[in-house]
Coordinates of C-alpha atoms in Angstrom, one line a residue:
Chain A
M20 CA -3.2 60.5 -22.9
K21 CA 0.5 59.7 -22.8
S22 CA 0.0 57.8 -19.7
F23 CA -2.7 55.8 -20.9
F24 CA -0.8 54.6 -23.9
L25 CA 2.3 54.0 -21.7
A26 CA 0.1 51.8 -19.3
L27 CA -1.2 50.0 -22.6
L28 CA 2.4 49.3 -23.7
I29 CA 3.6 48.2 -20.3
L30 CA 0.5 45.6 -20.1
A31 CA 1.3 44.3 -23.5
S32 CA 5.0 43.6 -22.7
V33 CA 4.1 42.0 -19.0
K34 CA 1.6 39.7 -21.2
E35 CA 4.4 38.3 -23.2
I36 CA 6.9 37.0 -20.3
C37 CA 4.5 35.9 -17.5
A38 CA 2.2 33.0 -17.2
Q39 CA -1.5 34.1 -17.7
S40 CA -4.2 33.1 -15.6
I41 CA -7.6 33.0 -17.6
S42 CA -10.4 31.6 -15.6
N43 CA -8.7 28.7 -14.1
K44 CA -6.2 28.0 -17.1
I45 CA -2.6 29.0 -16.7
V46 CA -0.7 29.9 -20.0
V47 CA 3.0 29.9 -20.5
S48 CA 4.1 30.9 -23.8
L49 CA 6.7 28.8 -25.8
V50 CA 6.9 31.2 -28.8
G51 CA 10.5 31.4 -29.8
K52 CA 11.3 28.7 -27.2
K53 CA 10.3 25.4 -28.8
D54 CA 13.9 24.5 -29.3
K55 CA 14.4 24.5 -25.7
F56 CA 14.2 21.3 -23.5
V57 CA 10.8 21.8 -21.7
K58 CA 10.7 20.4 -18.3
V59 CA 7.5 20.1 -16.0
Q60 CA 7.3 18.8 -12.6
V61 CA 4.1 18.3 -11.0
L62 CA 4.1 17.9 -7.1
G63 CA 0.8 16.4 -5.8
G64 CA -2.4 15.2 -7.7
S65 CA -2.8 13.6 -11.0
A66 CA -1.5 14.9 -14.3
Y67 CA -3.0 14.4 -17.9
V68 CA -0.5 15.5 -20.4
E69 CA -1.7 16.1 -24.1
G70 CA 0.4 17.2 -27.2
Y71 CA -1.4 19.6 -29.5
E72 CA -0.6 21.9 -32.3
G73 CA -0.1 25.2 -30.7
D74 CA 2.7 27.4 -29.1
D75 CA 1.7 27.5 -25.4
L76 CA 2.0 25.3 -22.2
I77 CA -1.5 25.3 -20.7
F78 CA -2.2 24.0 -17.2
E79 CA -5.8 23.6 -16.5
P80 CA -7.5 21.9 -13.3
V81 CA -10.0 19.4 -14.6
S82 CA -12.3 16.8 -13.0
V83 CA -11.9 13.4 -14.0
D84 CA -14.3 10.4 -12.9
G85 CA -12.7 8.4 -10.3
L86 CA -9.7 10.4 -9.9
N87 CA -10.8 13.2 -7.6
A88 CA -10.9 11.5 -4.3
S89 CA -12.8 13.9 -2.6
S90 CA -15.8 12.8 -4.6
D91 CA -15.4 9.3 -4.1
T92 CA -16.8 8.6 -0.8
P93 CA -17.8 5.1 -0.6
T94 CA -21.6 4.2 -0.2
G95 CA -22.5 4.1 3.5
M96 CA -19.6 6.1 4.6
T97 CA -19.0 9.8 5.5
N98 CA -16.0 11.9 4.8
I99 CA -14.9 12.9 8.2
T100 CA -11.2 14.2 7.0
G101 CA -12.6 17.8 8.6
L102 CA -12.4 16.2 12.1
S103 CA -9.0 14.8 12.0
T104 CA -5.8 16.6 12.7
K105 CA -4.0 17.3 9.5
F106 CA -0.4 17.6 9.2
P107 CA 0.7 20.8 7.5
S108 CA 0.8 20.3 3.7
P109 CA 3.5 22.4 1.8
A110 CA 2.0 25.7 0.9
I111 CA 1.2 26.3 -2.6
N112 CA 2.4 29.9 -3.2
A113 CA 2.1 32.1 -6.2
P114 CA 3.3 31.8 -8.9
N115 CA 2.2 28.6 -9.9
P116 CA 3.9 27.0 -11.7
R117 CA 7.2 28.5 -11.0
V118 CA 9.2 29.1 -13.9
S119 CA 12.9 29.2 -14.6
E120 CA 14.9 29.1 -17.7
D121 CA 18.2 29.4 -19.4
E122 CA 19.5 29.2 -22.9
L123 CA 19.0 25.5 -23.3
A124 CA 15.9 24.7 -21.1
M125 CA 12.9 25.7 -19.4
L126 CA 11.9 24.3 -16.0
L127 CA 8.1 24.6 -14.6
I128 CA 7.2 23.3 -11.2
F129 CA 3.4 23.0 -10.6
R130 CA 2.0 22.4 -7.0
Q131 CA -1.5 21.0 -6.3
S132 CA -3.3 19.2 -3.5
N133 CA -3.5 15.3 -3.9
Q134 CA -7.2 15.4 -4.8
N135 CA -6.5 17.6 -7.8
V136 CA -6.1 16.6 -11.4
V137 CA -4.3 19.0 -14.1
R138 CA -4.4 18.6 -17.7
I139 CA -1.2 20.0 -19.3
K140 CA -1.2 20.8 -22.9
V141 CA 2.1 20.8 -24.7
P142 CA 3.1 21.8 -28.1
S143 CA 3.6 18.2 -29.5
S144 CA 7.2 18.6 -31.0
V145 CA 9.0 19.9 -28.0
H146 CA 11.7 18.1 -26.3
F147 CA 9.8 17.4 -23.3
R148 CA 10.1 16.0 -19.9
I149 CA 7.3 15.3 -17.3
A150 CA 7.9 14.2 -13.7
L151 CA 5.0 13.5 -11.3
S152 CA 5.7 13.3 -7.8
N153 CA 2.7 11.7 -5.9
P154 CA 2.9 8.2 -4.4
S155 CA -0.5 8.0 -2.9
P156 CA -3.0 5.3 -4.3
D157 CA -5.1 7.4 -6.1
A158 CA -2.6 9.2 -8.2
K159 CA -2.2 8.7 -12.1
L160 CA -0.1 10.1 -14.9
S161 CA -1.2 10.1 -18.4
V162 CA 0.8 11.2 -21.5
K163 CA -0.1 11.2 -25.1
D164 CA 0.1 12.6 -28.5
L165 CA 3.7 13.9 -28.4
T166 CA 6.1 13.7 -31.2
G167 CA 9.3 15.0 -29.8
E168 CA 11.7 13.4 -27.8
L169 CA 10.1 12.5 -24.4
E170 CA 11.2 11.7 -20.8
V171 CA 8.5 10.6 -18.3
S172 CA 9.3 10.2 -14.6
S173 CA 6.7 8.9 -12.2
D174 CA 6.0 7.5 -8.9
A175 CA 2.2 7.4 -9.0
P176 CA 0.5 3.9 -9.1
I177 CA -0.6 4.2 -12.7
T178 CA 1.4 5.9 -15.6
E179 CA 0.0 5.5 -19.1
I180 CA 2.0 6.5 -22.1
S181 CA 0.3 6.4 -25.6
N182 CA 0.6 7.8 -29.2
T183 CA 4.1 8.9 -29.1
S184 CA 6.7 8.9 -32.0
G185 CA 9.8 10.3 -30.4
P186 CA 12.5 8.5 -28.4
L187 CA 11.0 7.7 -25.0
L188 CA 13.0 7.3 -21.9
F189 CA 10.7 6.4 -18.8
G190 CA 12.1 5.8 -15.2
S191 CA 10.1 4.8 -12.2
S192 CA 10.8 7.0 -9.1
G193 CA 10.4 6.2 -5.5
A194 CA 10.3 2.8 -3.5
N195 CA 6.7 2.1 -3.5
V196 CA 5.8 -1.4 -4.8
G197 CA 2.9 -2.0 -7.0
K198 CA 3.2 0.6 -9.7
L199 CA 2.3 0.0 -13.3
V200 CA 3.3 1.7 -16.6
R201 CA 1.2 0.9 -19.4
I202 CA 2.5 1.6 -22.9
S203 CA 0.6 1.4 -26.1
N204 CA -0.2 2.9 -29.8
I205 CA 3.6 4.1 -30.1
N206 CA 4.4 5.3 -33.7
W207 CA 7.3 2.9 -34.2
D208 CA 7.8 3.5 -37.8
K209 CA 8.7 7.1 -37.1
L210 CA 10.6 6.2 -34.1
A211 CA 12.6 3.8 -36.2
L212 CA 13.6 6.6 -38.4
N213 CA 15.0 8.7 -35.5
S214 CA 18.7 8.9 -35.3
S215 CA 18.8 8.9 -31.6
K216 CA 20.8 5.9 -30.1
R217 CA 18.5 5.8 -27.0
K218 CA 15.2 5.3 -28.7
F219 CA 13.1 3.3 -26.3
W220 CA 14.1 2.7 -22.8
I221 CA 11.5 1.7 -20.2
L222 CA 13.1 1.5 -16.7
G223 CA 10.4 0.3 -14.3
A224 CA 12.4 -0.3 -11.2
F225 CA 9.8 -1.0 -8.4
G226 CA 6.7 -1.8 -10.6
D227 CA 5.2 -3.6 -13.6
I228 CA 5.5 -2.9 -17.3
D229 CA 2.9 -3.4 -19.6
I230 CA 3.5 -2.9 -23.3
S231 CA 1.5 -3.5 -26.5
L232 CA 3.5 -4.1 -29.7
P233 CA 2.1 -4.3 -33.2
E234 CA 2.3 -8.0 -34.2
N235 CA 4.4 -7.3 -37.2
L236 CA 7.0 -5.0 -35.6
K237 CA 10.6 -5.9 -36.2
A238 CA 12.3 -5.2 -33.0
T239 CA 14.9 -6.7 -30.5
L240 CA 13.8 -6.8 -27.0
D241 CA 16.7 -6.4 -24.4
I242 CA 14.9 -7.4 -20.9
V243 CA 16.3 -7.5 -17.5
N244 CA 14.0 -8.3 -14.7
K245 CA 15.6 -9.0 -11.4
S246 CA 12.6 -10.6 -9.3
G247 CA 9.4 -10.8 -11.2
N248 CA 8.3 -12.6 -14.2
V249 CA 7.9 -11.8 -18.0
Y250 CA 4.7 -12.9 -19.7
S251 CA 4.1 -12.6 -23.7
D252 CA 2.1 -13.8 -26.3
F253 CA 5.0 -13.4 -28.7
K254 CA 7.4 -16.3 -28.8
L255 CA 10.3 -14.8 -27.2
T256 CA 13.5 -17.1 -27.3
P257 CA 17.2 -15.7 -26.8
N258 CA 18.9 -14.6 -30.1
S259 CA 22.5 -15.1 -31.1
Q260 CA 23.7 -12.0 -29.3
G261 CA 23.7 -13.3 -26.0
P262 CA 22.9 -12.4 -23.1
A263 CA 26.3 -12.7 -21.7
K264 CA 26.9 -15.8 -19.7
N265 CA 26.9 -14.0 -16.3
E266 CA 23.9 -12.0 -17.1
K267 CA 21.1 -13.1 -14.7
N268 CA 17.3 -12.8 -15.1
S269 CA 17.6 -11.6 -18.6
I270 CA 17.0 -12.3 -22.3
I271 CA 17.5 -10.6 -25.7
S272 CA 15.1 -11.8 -28.1
D273 CA 14.1 -10.8 -31.6
I274 CA 10.6 -10.6 -32.9
N275 CA 10.1 -10.7 -36.7
G276 CA 13.9 -11.1 -37.3
G277 CA 14.9 -8.2 -35.0
G278 CA 15.3 -4.6 -35.4
L279 CA 14.6 -1.5 -33.2
T280 CA 16.2 -2.2 -29.7
I281 CA 13.5 -1.8 -26.9
M282 CA 14.9 -1.9 -23.5
L283 CA 13.0 -3.1 -20.7
R284 CA 14.4 -3.2 -17.0
T285 CA 12.7 -3.8 -13.7
E286 CA 13.8 -4.6 -10.4
T287 CA 10.7 -6.0 -8.8
G288 CA 7.7 -6.0 -11.1
N289 CA 6.4 -8.1 -13.7
M290 CA 6.5 -7.5 -17.4
Y291 CA 3.6 -8.0 -20.0
I292 CA 4.7 -7.8 -23.5
R293 CA 1.4 -8.2 -25.6
K294 CA 0.3 -8.1 -29.2
Q295 CA -1.6 -4.8 -29.8
K296 CA -5.1 -5.4 -30.5
Chain B
M9 CA 42.9 -19.6 34.1
K10 CA 42.4 -16.0 33.6
Q11 CA 41.8 -16.4 30.0
A12 CA 39.1 -19.0 30.8
I13 CA 37.3 -16.8 33.2
L14 CA 37.4 -14.0 30.4
L15 CA 35.9 -16.5 28.0
V16 CA 33.2 -17.2 30.3
L17 CA 32.4 -13.6 31.0
L18 CA 32.3 -12.7 27.3
H19 CA 29.8 -15.4 26.6
L20 CA 27.5 -14.2 29.4
F21 CA 27.6 -10.6 28.3
M22 CA 27.2 -11.6 24.5
G23 CA 24.1 -13.9 25.1
V24 CA 23.7 -17.2 23.4
T25 CA 24.3 -17.0 19.5
Y26 CA 23.0 -19.8 17.4
A27 CA 25.1 -21.1 14.6
Q28 CA 23.8 -20.6 11.1
T29 CA 22.8 -23.8 9.5
A30 CA 20.6 -24.8 6.7
F31 CA 17.1 -26.1 7.4
K32 CA 14.1 -27.1 5.6
R33 CA 12.0 -26.3 8.7
L34 CA 13.1 -24.3 11.6
T35 CA 12.1 -25.2 15.1
L36 CA 13.3 -23.1 18.2
S37 CA 12.3 -23.7 21.6
V38 CA 11.2 -20.6 23.5
G39 CA 10.2 -20.1 27.2
K40 CA 6.8 -18.7 28.3
G41 CA 6.8 -15.0 28.2
S42 CA 9.7 -14.7 25.8
E43 CA 10.2 -11.8 23.5
I44 CA 10.7 -12.7 19.9
A45 CA 12.0 -10.3 17.1
I46 CA 12.1 -11.7 13.6
I47 CA 13.6 -10.1 10.3
T48 CA 12.8 -11.5 6.9
G49 CA 14.1 -10.9 3.5
N50 CA 12.4 -11.1 0.1
A51 CA 9.3 -13.0 0.8
S52 CA 5.7 -13.2 1.6
V53 CA 5.2 -14.2 5.1
D54 CA 2.3 -15.7 7.0
I55 CA 2.3 -15.5 11.0
Q56 CA 0.0 -17.7 12.9
G57 CA -0.2 -17.7 16.6
Y58 CA -0.7 -21.0 18.3
D59 CA -0.6 -22.6 21.7
G60 CA 2.7 -24.3 21.7
D61 CA 6.4 -23.6 22.9
Y62 CA 8.3 -23.4 19.7
I63 CA 9.1 -20.7 16.9
V64 CA 8.5 -22.9 13.8
V65 CA 9.6 -21.3 10.2
E66 CA 9.0 -23.4 7.0
H67 CA 8.3 -22.9 3.5
A68 CA 4.8 -22.0 2.4
P69 CA 3.3 -23.0 -1.1
A70 CA 3.8 -20.0 -3.4
R71 CA 0.7 -18.0 -3.8
Q72 CA -0.6 -18.2 -7.4
K73 CA -1.8 -14.9 -7.8
T74 CA -2.7 -14.6 -11.4
T75 CA -4.0 -11.2 -12.4
S76 CA -6.0 -10.4 -15.4
L77 CA -2.8 -8.6 -16.8
Q78 CA -1.5 -12.3 -17.4
D79 CA -4.7 -13.5 -19.4
G80 CA -3.7 -14.9 -22.7
L81 CA 0.2 -14.6 -21.9
T82 CA 2.8 -17.2 -21.6
E83 CA 5.7 -17.1 -18.9
V84 CA 9.1 -16.3 -20.9
A85 CA 12.2 -18.2 -19.5
L86 CA 15.0 -15.9 -18.4
N87 CA 18.7 -16.5 -18.5
N88 CA 20.4 -17.9 -15.3
R89 CA 17.3 -17.2 -13.2
G90 CA 17.9 -18.9 -9.8
E91 CA 15.9 -21.9 -8.5
E92 CA 14.3 -21.5 -5.2
D93 CA 16.4 -23.1 -2.5
S94 CA 14.9 -25.5 -0.5
V95 CA 16.5 -24.4 2.9
I96 CA 16.1 -21.8 5.5
T97 CA 19.1 -20.2 7.0
Y98 CA 19.1 -18.2 10.0
T99 CA 21.0 -16.6 12.7
A100 CA 19.5 -16.1 16.3
V101 CA 20.7 -14.4 19.3
E102 CA 19.1 -15.1 22.5
K103 CA 19.7 -12.8 25.3
N104 CA 17.7 -12.0 28.5
N105 CA 14.8 -13.9 27.1
L106 CA 14.5 -12.0 23.8
F107 CA 15.1 -14.1 20.7
K108 CA 16.5 -12.1 17.7
I109 CA 16.1 -13.9 14.4
N110 CA 17.3 -13.0 11.1
I111 CA 15.8 -15.3 8.6
T112 CA 17.3 -15.8 5.0
S113 CA 15.8 -18.1 2.3
N114 CA 15.2 -18.0 -1.6
W115 CA 11.8 -19.3 -0.9
K116 CA 9.2 -16.6 -1.8
H117 CA 6.6 -17.6 0.8
L118 CA 7.3 -18.4 4.5
S119 CA 5.0 -19.7 7.3
I120 CA 5.9 -18.7 10.9
K121 CA 4.3 -20.1 13.9
I122 CA 4.5 -18.0 17.3
P123 CA 3.6 -19.2 20.6
N124 CA 0.7 -17.2 22.0
T125 CA 2.6 -16.9 25.4
T126 CA 5.0 -14.7 23.8
S127 CA 5.3 -11.4 25.8
L128 CA 6.0 -9.3 22.7
F129 CA 6.5 -10.4 18.9
S130 CA 7.9 -8.0 16.4
I131 CA 8.5 -8.7 12.6
Q132 CA 10.5 -6.4 10.3
S133 CA 10.8 -6.8 6.6
T134 CA 11.5 -5.1 3.4
T135 CA 10.5 -7.0 0.3
L136 CA 10.3 -5.5 -3.3
M137 CA 8.5 -8.5 -4.7
P138 CA 5.7 -7.3 -6.5
E139 CA 2.9 -9.2 -4.8
A140 CA 4.5 -9.6 -1.5
E141 CA 2.0 -10.0 1.3
L142 CA 2.1 -10.4 5.2
R143 CA -0.7 -12.1 7.0
I144 CA -1.1 -12.4 10.8
E145 CA -3.7 -14.5 12.1
N146 CA -4.9 -15.7 15.4
L147 CA -2.0 -14.1 17.6
M148 CA -3.0 -13.2 21.1
C149 CA 0.0 -11.6 22.2
P150 CA 1.3 -8.1 21.8
F151 CA 3.1 -7.3 18.6
S152 CA 4.9 -4.7 16.5
V153 CA 5.3 -4.7 12.5
D154 CA 7.4 -2.6 10.6
V155 CA 7.3 -3.9 6.9
S156 CA 7.3 -2.8 3.3
M157 CA 5.0 -5.2 1.5
K158 CA 2.1 -4.7 -1.1
T159 CA -0.3 -5.8 1.5
I160 CA -0.6 -6.4 5.2
S161 CA -3.5 -8.1 6.3
I162 CA -4.2 -8.8 10.1
T163 CA -7.1 -10.8 11.3
N164 CA -8.0 -12.2 14.6
V165 CA -5.7 -10.6 16.8
S166 CA -5.9 -9.1 20.1
G167 CA -2.8 -6.9 20.6
P168 CA -2.0 -4.3 21.8
F169 CA -0.2 -3.7 18.6
A170 CA 1.8 -1.2 16.7
V171 CA 1.8 -1.5 12.8
K172 CA 3.9 0.5 10.6
S173 CA 3.7 0.2 6.6
Y174 CA 5.6 2.1 4.1
S175 CA 3.8 1.4 1.0
G176 CA 1.4 -1.6 1.4
K177 CA -2.3 -1.3 2.1
V178 CA -3.1 -2.2 5.7
I179 CA -6.2 -4.3 6.5
L180 CA -7.5 -5.3 9.9
K181 CA -10.6 -7.4 10.6
N182 CA -11.9 -9.3 13.8
I183 CA -9.5 -7.3 16.3
S184 CA -10.2 -8.3 20.0
W185 CA -9.5 -4.8 21.1
K186 CA -8.6 -4.9 24.8
P187 CA -9.4 -1.8 27.2
N188 CA -6.8 -0.9 30.0
V189 CA -3.6 -1.9 28.2
R190 CA -0.6 0.1 27.7
W191 CA 1.8 0.0 24.8
T192 CA 5.2 1.1 26.1
S193 CA 5.2 4.7 27.1
S194 CA 2.9 5.7 24.7
P195 CA -0.8 6.8 25.5
F196 CA -1.8 4.6 22.5
P197 CA -2.1 0.7 22.9
Y198 CA -3.3 0.5 19.3
V199 CA -1.1 2.4 16.5
I200 CA -1.3 2.0 12.7
R201 CA 0.7 4.2 10.5
S202 CA 1.2 4.1 6.9
K203 CA 3.4 6.3 4.6
N204 CA 2.0 6.0 1.1
S205 CA -1.2 3.4 1.4
D206 CA -4.5 3.2 2.5
I207 CA -5.4 1.7 6.1
D208 CA -8.8 -0.1 5.9
I209 CA -10.2 -1.1 9.6
H210 CA -13.4 -3.0 10.7
F211 CA -14.7 -2.2 14.2
P212 CA -17.4 -3.9 16.1
D213 CA -20.6 -1.8 16.8
S214 CA -20.2 -1.9 20.5
L215 CA -16.6 -0.8 20.8
K216 CA -15.9 2.4 22.8
A217 CA -13.0 4.1 21.6
D218 CA -11.1 7.4 21.6
F219 CA -9.7 8.1 17.9
S220 CA -6.5 10.1 16.9
L221 CA -6.7 10.5 13.3
R222 CA -4.0 12.4 11.2
T223 CA -3.3 12.7 7.5
V224 CA -1.1 14.8 5.3
S225 CA -3.0 14.4 2.0
G226 CA -5.3 11.6 2.1
Q227 CA -9.0 11.4 3.3
I228 CA -10.7 9.8 6.0
F229 CA -14.1 7.9 5.5
S230 CA -16.1 6.5 8.3
G231 CA -19.2 4.1 8.6
L232 CA -19.2 4.5 12.3
P233 CA -21.2 7.2 14.4
I234 CA -18.0 8.9 15.5
T235 CA -18.7 12.1 17.3
P236 CA -16.8 15.4 16.3
D237 CA -14.6 14.7 19.2
L238 CA -13.5 11.6 17.5
K239 CA -15.2 9.3 20.2
L240 CA -17.0 6.0 19.3
N241 CA -19.7 5.0 22.0
G242 CA -18.7 7.7 24.4
G243 CA -15.0 6.8 24.2
G244 CA -12.7 4.5 25.7
I245 CA -9.6 2.4 24.1
K246 CA -7.3 4.9 22.4
I247 CA -6.4 4.2 18.9
L248 CA -4.0 6.2 16.7
I249 CA -4.4 6.0 13.1
E250 CA -2.2 8.1 10.6
T251 CA -1.3 8.2 7.0
D252 CA 0.9 10.4 5.0
N253 CA -0.5 9.8 1.4
G254 CA -3.2 7.1 1.9
N255 CA -6.7 7.3 2.8
I256 CA -8.2 5.8 6.0
F257 CA -11.5 3.7 5.8
L258 CA -13.1 2.8 9.3
R259 CA -15.7 0.4 8.6
K260 CA -18.4 -1.4 10.7
S261 CA -17.6 -5.1 11.2
V262 CA -20.1 -7.3 9.2
N263 CA -20.9 -10.7 11.2

């Protein structure tokens, strides 16, 4: 009897600190840890990140139309991948995700094959960083419904960010050309109230930036685009601030008299700044 | 006297170097059977093989690729955006019938003509322009491509060839595959490699080929009757196709 209760106690405490695998879901508790900077790195595949009102980080493999390459055999063709020589892929060893943490931050590294898609549910108010590493043509990162400070890093061809209200820093990684980051439905009113100095920085590097802004938003657009072009249906003309005389390929422009600073940078992509519909 | 001899010897060992000058249209005479190696900068490039004796480099009209993303939007003027120069500058070194040419220009689209009597043509380019494209057409000599551009499109060529792409999609059509040719010391006269993009190749029904297909994390799709030992029509020309993160599409040519 004593052994039985002892075993129960041990099981209960192990459940507190380890990621749980329930069916295909992996659950990492953030109880007592929501003040930490939570960083998730996804290696391979695509990722859909959603904020929610809860206390756990949840990793769940999903099937998304058009994103699971193995289901997208073109008409009239046969998948013959099995006949080919495969270079060895990095082994996905348990535990997955691998978790490490200190007093200030928690890092989770999640590996999956390039054909897989993972949905990651995140308590919406945490200070959160998501990085997706997968430059293959089918990869996609989607991030939405988060209210805390957010950092996004992606080398996927398509990244979408929507319905966020905290400060945002986006950085495109990798040297592939032809990437696109699409940003829409940001809660600008809440963001304007945030005391952070770095409120909205989009650093596109080698890709396009497509951002939708409310037509009546008071903002100052600080734009540098070294090789690509900038297109807009706002009337963007240089304001009295500058840019500095020797600053090339740039413009600082106010919309609706100016206000919140939105920084947009890209080395080689185009920028599309549009009125939100 | 000694100094004069030394100078002559130095010139012979270093080959002939062409002075860098600005041109609107660059024309360089090359002998039959010359080897040509070209490096370009930040521009889309069209390569055409032709029956002539000159390398010809000139400005091509910019491709006005409008995407649906631009619909309803107007281009915004940026501060101090440089105008395209209307000149081409180059440095070229010719030694032992090999022409190495490094082309510099602010133009975003170049046209280059290469004689089909060239023994070996190679092009190297890393451009980060969002819509940069390399097109090779009507080239009937062996060639090598090592570029990073959004798209690499190769049509109506004979090879043998080696194509290496970092992140641009590779599309090959109307290839006059040659049996019994060698490509340096490799057993594969035809090599197509990409790191992060798809490879899409059209093959005639009648082609006899031995494929070597490799991928790290992509998929391979075929519309051809390839046997489990990767032979087409009993096997023949050796073709190596490999990609790290892209997919491979082997299609039947549509006439």
